[in-house]
Every structure is written in C-alpha cells, then in structure tokens.
Amino acid sequence: MLHMIDGVLCGGEKRGKIGVGIIVCEGKISAVYTKNKIKAAPIKFNLQNLSEDVRGIIVNSGNANAFTGEEGVRRAKIMAEFLASKLNCEVSKVAVASTGVIGKQLEIEEIIKIGENVFGKLGNDEKSSLSFAKAIMTTDRFPKMAYWEGEVKIAGVAKGAGMISPNMATMLAFIVSDADLQPRSSKRILRRVVDRTFNQAVVDGDTSTNDTVFLITTGERKISERSFEKGLESVCEELAKQIVKDGEGAKKLLLIKVTGARNNKEGFKAAKVVASSLLVKTAFFGEDPNFGRIVAALGYSGVDVDEKISITFRSKLGEVKVVESGEVVLDELLARKVLSAEEVEVLIDLHKGNGKGHAFGCDLGYEYVRINSEYTT
Amino acid sequence: MLHMIDGVLCGGEKRGKIGVGIIVCEGKISAVYTKNKIKAAPIKFNLQNLSEDVRGIIVNSGNANAFTGEEGVRRAKIMAEFLASKLNCEVSKVAVASTGVIGKQLEIEEIIKIGENVFGKLGNDEKSSLSFAKAIMTTDRFPKMAYWEGEVKIAGVAKGAGMISPNMATMLAFIVSDADLQPRSSKRILRRVVDRTFNQAVVDGDTSTNDTVFLITTGERKISERSFEKGLESVCEELAKQIVKDGEGAKKLLLIKVTGARNNKEGFKAAKVVASSLLVKTAFFGEDPNFGRIVAALGYSGVDVDEKISITFRSKLGEVKVVESGEVVLDELLARKVLSAEEVEVLIDLHKGNGKGHAFGCDLGYEYVRINSEYTT
C-alpha cells in the first residue's frame, strides 16, 4: 500500500529468520513508542538521534535488539548509518526498528548484506510494498496493510501477531501520508489515534520492548486536522483489526463495544479488560456463550458497574441478547450459532452514563499455546 | 484437616455437579471477600447478615449463585436458615459460600436435600474433613488442606483451580484455629496474610465474583499476634501453592521470588506481573528458558527497573544463572534441565533496593484451553 503515496520508495527481503525492510521518503516524522520501561535498542537510538525531518526507515525482523545493552544501541546505529550513507543524508534523518527474539545481539553483518540488496531494488509499486510488509513479519501469518483516501492519501503497513497489548506490544506500524500538517499537530493526532486503535487491541496482554508506530507526512496536500484524524483512525483501526485477527492461533475477531459507561475513559477500559480476560478468550474459542465470564471481567475492570448490565452478541449469523439489565435471557442454541462466525461483536451496555469505548480482541486456543511454548526453539 | 481442631464438626457430599459442605464450630469469624464489584449473592448476604459470633458455615459447589439478583440473595438466605434451624441459632451466626457457574439460580431444593444428609453425618475425624474438602471442589483435581501447630493449632481447607488472581478468584478457603485473639486483631492479620499468599497466586489473572477466605477462632488457647500471623501464613501459603499447582491444566509450580526491589510493594507487584504473563507461562510449559519474556514483563510491571537485572532458575535438578546484571549468561542445555522439574523457582534481583516479594504461578498449556473452552457445556 505504501506505493499509493507519491515519492515513497520501499522494499524488503527475508533470508531465513532475518528480514530487512526499507522505506525511503522525505517528510516530517512522528513516533509513538512502547511504554515498557525496558526499551529496545532501536527505540533508545531513535529517542536520542532522530530528528523531525526524515529521509528513511530501516527495519529488521528476526531479532528484537532488545536487552542488548550499549552494544545493541551501537548496532542500531550501524543500521541507521548504512541507510544514511545510501541516501547521502545525516544519520539523524533515518529511523530504525526491530522485532524478534529478545536478549541476543543483532546479526548486523547479515542485516547490512540483505539491506544492500533491498536498497538496490526499492520501488514505488505494489510488489515493493508487499515485499516490505512481508520482510518485517515474524509469527504473522499474513502481511497487514490499510489505505484511506480523502483530501489526502494515508497508507499503512504493520506487523504483529502476539504480545499485543496493553501498549502496542511487538507491534510495528509504518504510516505514510501526503498530508501537510504541523509536526506538533500530527504528533498529537497520532498519539490520540494510537490510544483508540492499537492500544485497544489485545492478543495476550503482554507489552513488548519494541513497539513503535511511525507516521511520515510528506506535506504535499492540505487537510484539516479533524479530517486527517478521521482518515488516520480508519487506517490504524484496520491495521489493529488485522493484527488481532492474526493473533497467534486466533480463529475469531472479537469486537467489544461498550456503551452506557460513566465516561469514555471507563468505556475503553471496560472493553479492554473484557478483551483481555483469558476466561473470556477461551470461552469464545469454544463458541460458548459464557456471559458469566464477561460479567466477572466487568466486575473486576475497575470501572463503575453493577448487575444491571445488558449484553448482546452479534455477527453475520444473527443477533442475540443474552443479558437484559441484569436478567439472563439467553437462548443458548441461537447464541452458539451467532458465536460460530469468524467476527463477533460483543455489545455491552453498563447503563451508567453516556460513555463509550471499544476494544479489539481474539479467541485463544491450542495454537496459541503451541506457538508460544515452542517459540525460541 | 479441620478435625485437628477440637470442637469442629464437618462433612460434605457431592451428587452430580452439586456439592454441599458444612462446618459447625463456635467462635469468632473474620472474612476477606473478592474485590470484584459484582459480588455473588452469598457474599452480599454475609455482608448484610453475618455477625462476629459464628456457629457454622454452609457451602455449595456447582453453582456460584452470582449475577442472580435479589432472588439469589433470597436463596443464599435459605441456605443459612437451613443450617441455623439445625443448630438452633440465629441466622446471623451462619456464613454462606458458593462456587460454580455464574448467572443461574441456585438449585436450592437439591442443596437442602444434600445438606440434610450431610448434617446427619457430621464428624470430627479425617474422613469428615476429607468429605468436606471434596464436596466443595469444582474443576479441582485434588482436595486442598494444610495444617500448622505451635502454641495453637491452625487448620485450613481450600478449593480453587482456575480464575485465580488478582484477588482470590473462585477461591474459597476455610480456616479454623483454637487461638484466642481479639476479633480486630484476627481480621487485620487475616487481611495481611491473604495479601501475601492467596492474592499472590496466579492461574489466569481473572478475579471471580465469589472469592472468600473465612477464619474462625474458637478462643481456646492464647498466642501472640506475631506467632499467630506466622502460623496463619504457613497454612495460607501452603493452600495457595496447592491451588496454583492444581491450576487448570498446570504441570508446573512456579515460585517467583523478587529481591532488590525499591520496596516490598514493588517486589510483590513485579513478582505477580511475571507470574501473570501469558508469554512467561507458555514458555515454562515448553520448558523454554525464554528470559526475554521475563525481562519484558518486568519492564511493563510498573515498578522501578532497568536492564541491570539478574535472573536465576532453580529446581531440585540444579541452579542456573541466566542473566547477571543485564548480561546474558545462559547455558541453555542446563537451563532446560532445571526447568524440567515440577517446581521451579525464578529468582529475580532488580538491584534497586532492599524490597522483596514473591508470587505463586503455574505454566499454561493445552489442558487449560481444553478445560476453559468446554466449561459450561
């Protein structure tokens, strides 16, 4: 999708476990990083070195370059220096990202070798976009891309399949737009949109050391902040849903929608706690209309709640109210049918106020256990 | 074990999914209940009705009597009235507890019928203790009991296997002692001990609507508060470990021990976050020395931490340091051997201060998914 934006060159390649992706694009960059206190070396490097003006981004998969001390930061710098020398620009104009295993020094020679090859083949076509999206994948089963067009164009690519939530775990997203915005505005908008999209996506509740969302605006076309925020949210929400859909071993996308919360903050919080509950996730894996687990999760979510909750399940196979203001009205057969769809909406009304919120979740089954008990071996 | 305390009569019986257990014992009662805002009917009933002086406890398994509205509280009261009439005492001297499925009205007639039978066979012997412990089980694989003897005797029985943590989820514990303590003291001590034991035990991080710990002291023997707290902690810690060991589908008991935290509060918090991480739990299931996931969990735990962490794995099969002040020193073969034991200690030094803390956890594997995706069916 990145090729939809004029002036963007990109590409990628994977050799065995190591992948390298490169984006070349002149513009202003905004970034949101993981809230994990142990930040990966590329994040430390960006925080120290990256300027507002950017020329390119280099990413590797297969090694997170996290928990690698000063040597890790040195190697992140080598990645940036490599691309800067290719672009004939200052190192401060290159952003770096990594994803993969923690606690192992980066295979820097291999990365540079692959990087040389990738740089030689950069393009502004669909094939190049796809090669970038694939090069940054780890346990992902499919590449993740989204696009929005209004007064401006916004294109995004992301990777991530596990360790998602509460704050963008092992999640990398690269968003490019031809919009012309004040860097201060785009930073503020990006932070807000990330909070409503990526940060409300839950696979397993673990937060990684590497999460990063980059937004580059090339400044070609004018747009109001409001319209841009709408477009950016559309792109980020689509990417977040794709990530959750690809949740390790997930079969189902769960859209938790809360209304009637005391305020929006509580609405988002309640939705996220429900999406994070292991008991809720395994119940959906079993297509079991176990509303009791949703009720229990709401009860410990920390938001204002009492028994007068309403819960409805909805999918393309139908809609079924299971709890109405605290009264259980479950039609189990119908509920099981609704839950057998691949995308299920869980509509929760707390009857406490006008606050709303949502979260994106997935079921959790045997495959999650298999993938995560065998990961480093 | 309850029979070790003079004057205690108990018993239990299970018929199909419904079980009933009864304890008869005159003394002072202290209780700690779930922090879930949606509290089960028996807890609401106790909070409204239970006096400090107690004559007995009646418990049922198979139905949590939670999310059952006023009718649920009425049925909890019927359980209490039944035992009160048998004991010829005020209803305020009977405590009630329930565990099982949420959102279904209690099978009260069946419970009274079983209760009649149980009451007729109460005893002060090992068989009676065991029948009580078994009657209150749900997904538990084995009954849970612990005993301590010093200046006084303390005996405890518990049930719980899933939905454990953060605050005593679907966990019931019944502790009886012949100690003579001020009710205010025993309440305070119980709260502190529960925080260090049951509340640091994690199976899946969900908090139930029903968790309850009861402590009855019969006032026969004097003991200092300090000694009693030590004895009570020993009993509660043993019960918490048994619960975690019986974590749904768990093969391994994980003892997370944190030192070098800024203070004890942070030590307990860090230990609990590590024990709760789904990625850590699945790694231990795979006997995979994936220290990176422990590091990531510490990083998002919210406590003061940087890369200068030390991590050691210890079991009866050996001891292996995997990270030394931020340097990875992993001997993978040895680490795998250590992790293959059924009980593994994870020793974490944060090098930030003198704070300590611990948590009890377990691995998470296919069985957890099977049990929890098939539960209500």
Short mmCIF file of C-alpha atoms in Angstrom, two decimals, chain A residues 1 133 140-147 156-162 164 171 198 201 203 234-248 250 253 255 343 360-362:
data_model
loop_
_atom_site.label_atom_id
_atom_site.label_comp_id
_atom_site.label_asym_id
_atom_site.label_seq_id
_atom_site.Cartn_x
_atom_site.Cartn_y
_atom_site.Cartn_z
CA MET A 1 0.00 0.00 0.00
CA ALA A 133 5.24 -5.90 4.52
CA ASP A 140 2.49 -13.20 11.43
CA ARG A 141 0.53 -15.40 9.06
CA PHE A 142 -0.24 -12.61 6.59
CA PRO A 143 1.03 -9.12 5.74
CA LYS A 144 -1.03 -6.22 7.15
CA MET A 145 -1.88 -3.16 5.09
CA ALA A 146 -4.51 -0.43 5.04
CA TYR A 147 -5.31 2.60 2.94
CA GLY A 156 -0.10 1.94 6.46
CA VAL A 157 1.77 -1.32 6.90
CA ALA A 158 2.03 -3.20 10.18
CA LYS A 159 3.35 -6.39 11.73
CA GLY A 160 2.31 -8.11 14.93
CA ALA A 161 0.55 -11.27 15.96
CA GLY A 162 1.28 -11.91 19.63
CA ILE A 164 -0.13 -7.35 21.68
CA MET A 171 3.77 -4.22 17.08
CA PHE A 198 -3.53 -0.18 18.52
CA ALA A 201 -6.05 -4.35 20.52
CA VAL A 203 -3.86 -10.69 21.85
CA SER A 234 -9.57 4.40 9.75
CA VAL A 235 -6.10 3.17 8.70
CA CYS A 236 -4.94 2.37 12.25
CA GLU A 237 -8.21 0.63 13.17
CA GLU A 238 -7.97 -1.54 10.08
CA LEU A 239 -4.35 -2.46 10.90
CA ALA A 240 -5.24 -3.15 14.55
CA LYS A 241 -8.05 -5.48 13.46
CA GLN A 242 -5.74 -7.33 11.09
CA ILE A 243 -3.21 -7.77 13.90
CA VAL A 244 -5.81 -9.16 16.27
CA LYS A 245 -7.26 -11.39 13.56
CA ASP A 246 -3.77 -12.77 13.16
CA GLY A 247 -3.43 -13.19 16.94
CA GLU A 248 -1.29 -16.28 17.46
CA ALA A 250 -6.72 -16.99 16.76
CA LEU A 253 -12.04 -11.47 15.78
CA LEU A 255 -15.15 -6.50 18.69
CA GLU A 343 -16.17 -11.97 13.52
CA PHE A 360 -10.34 -5.46 19.52
CA GLY A 361 -9.69 -8.97 20.78
CA CYS A 362 -9.46 -12.56 19.66
#
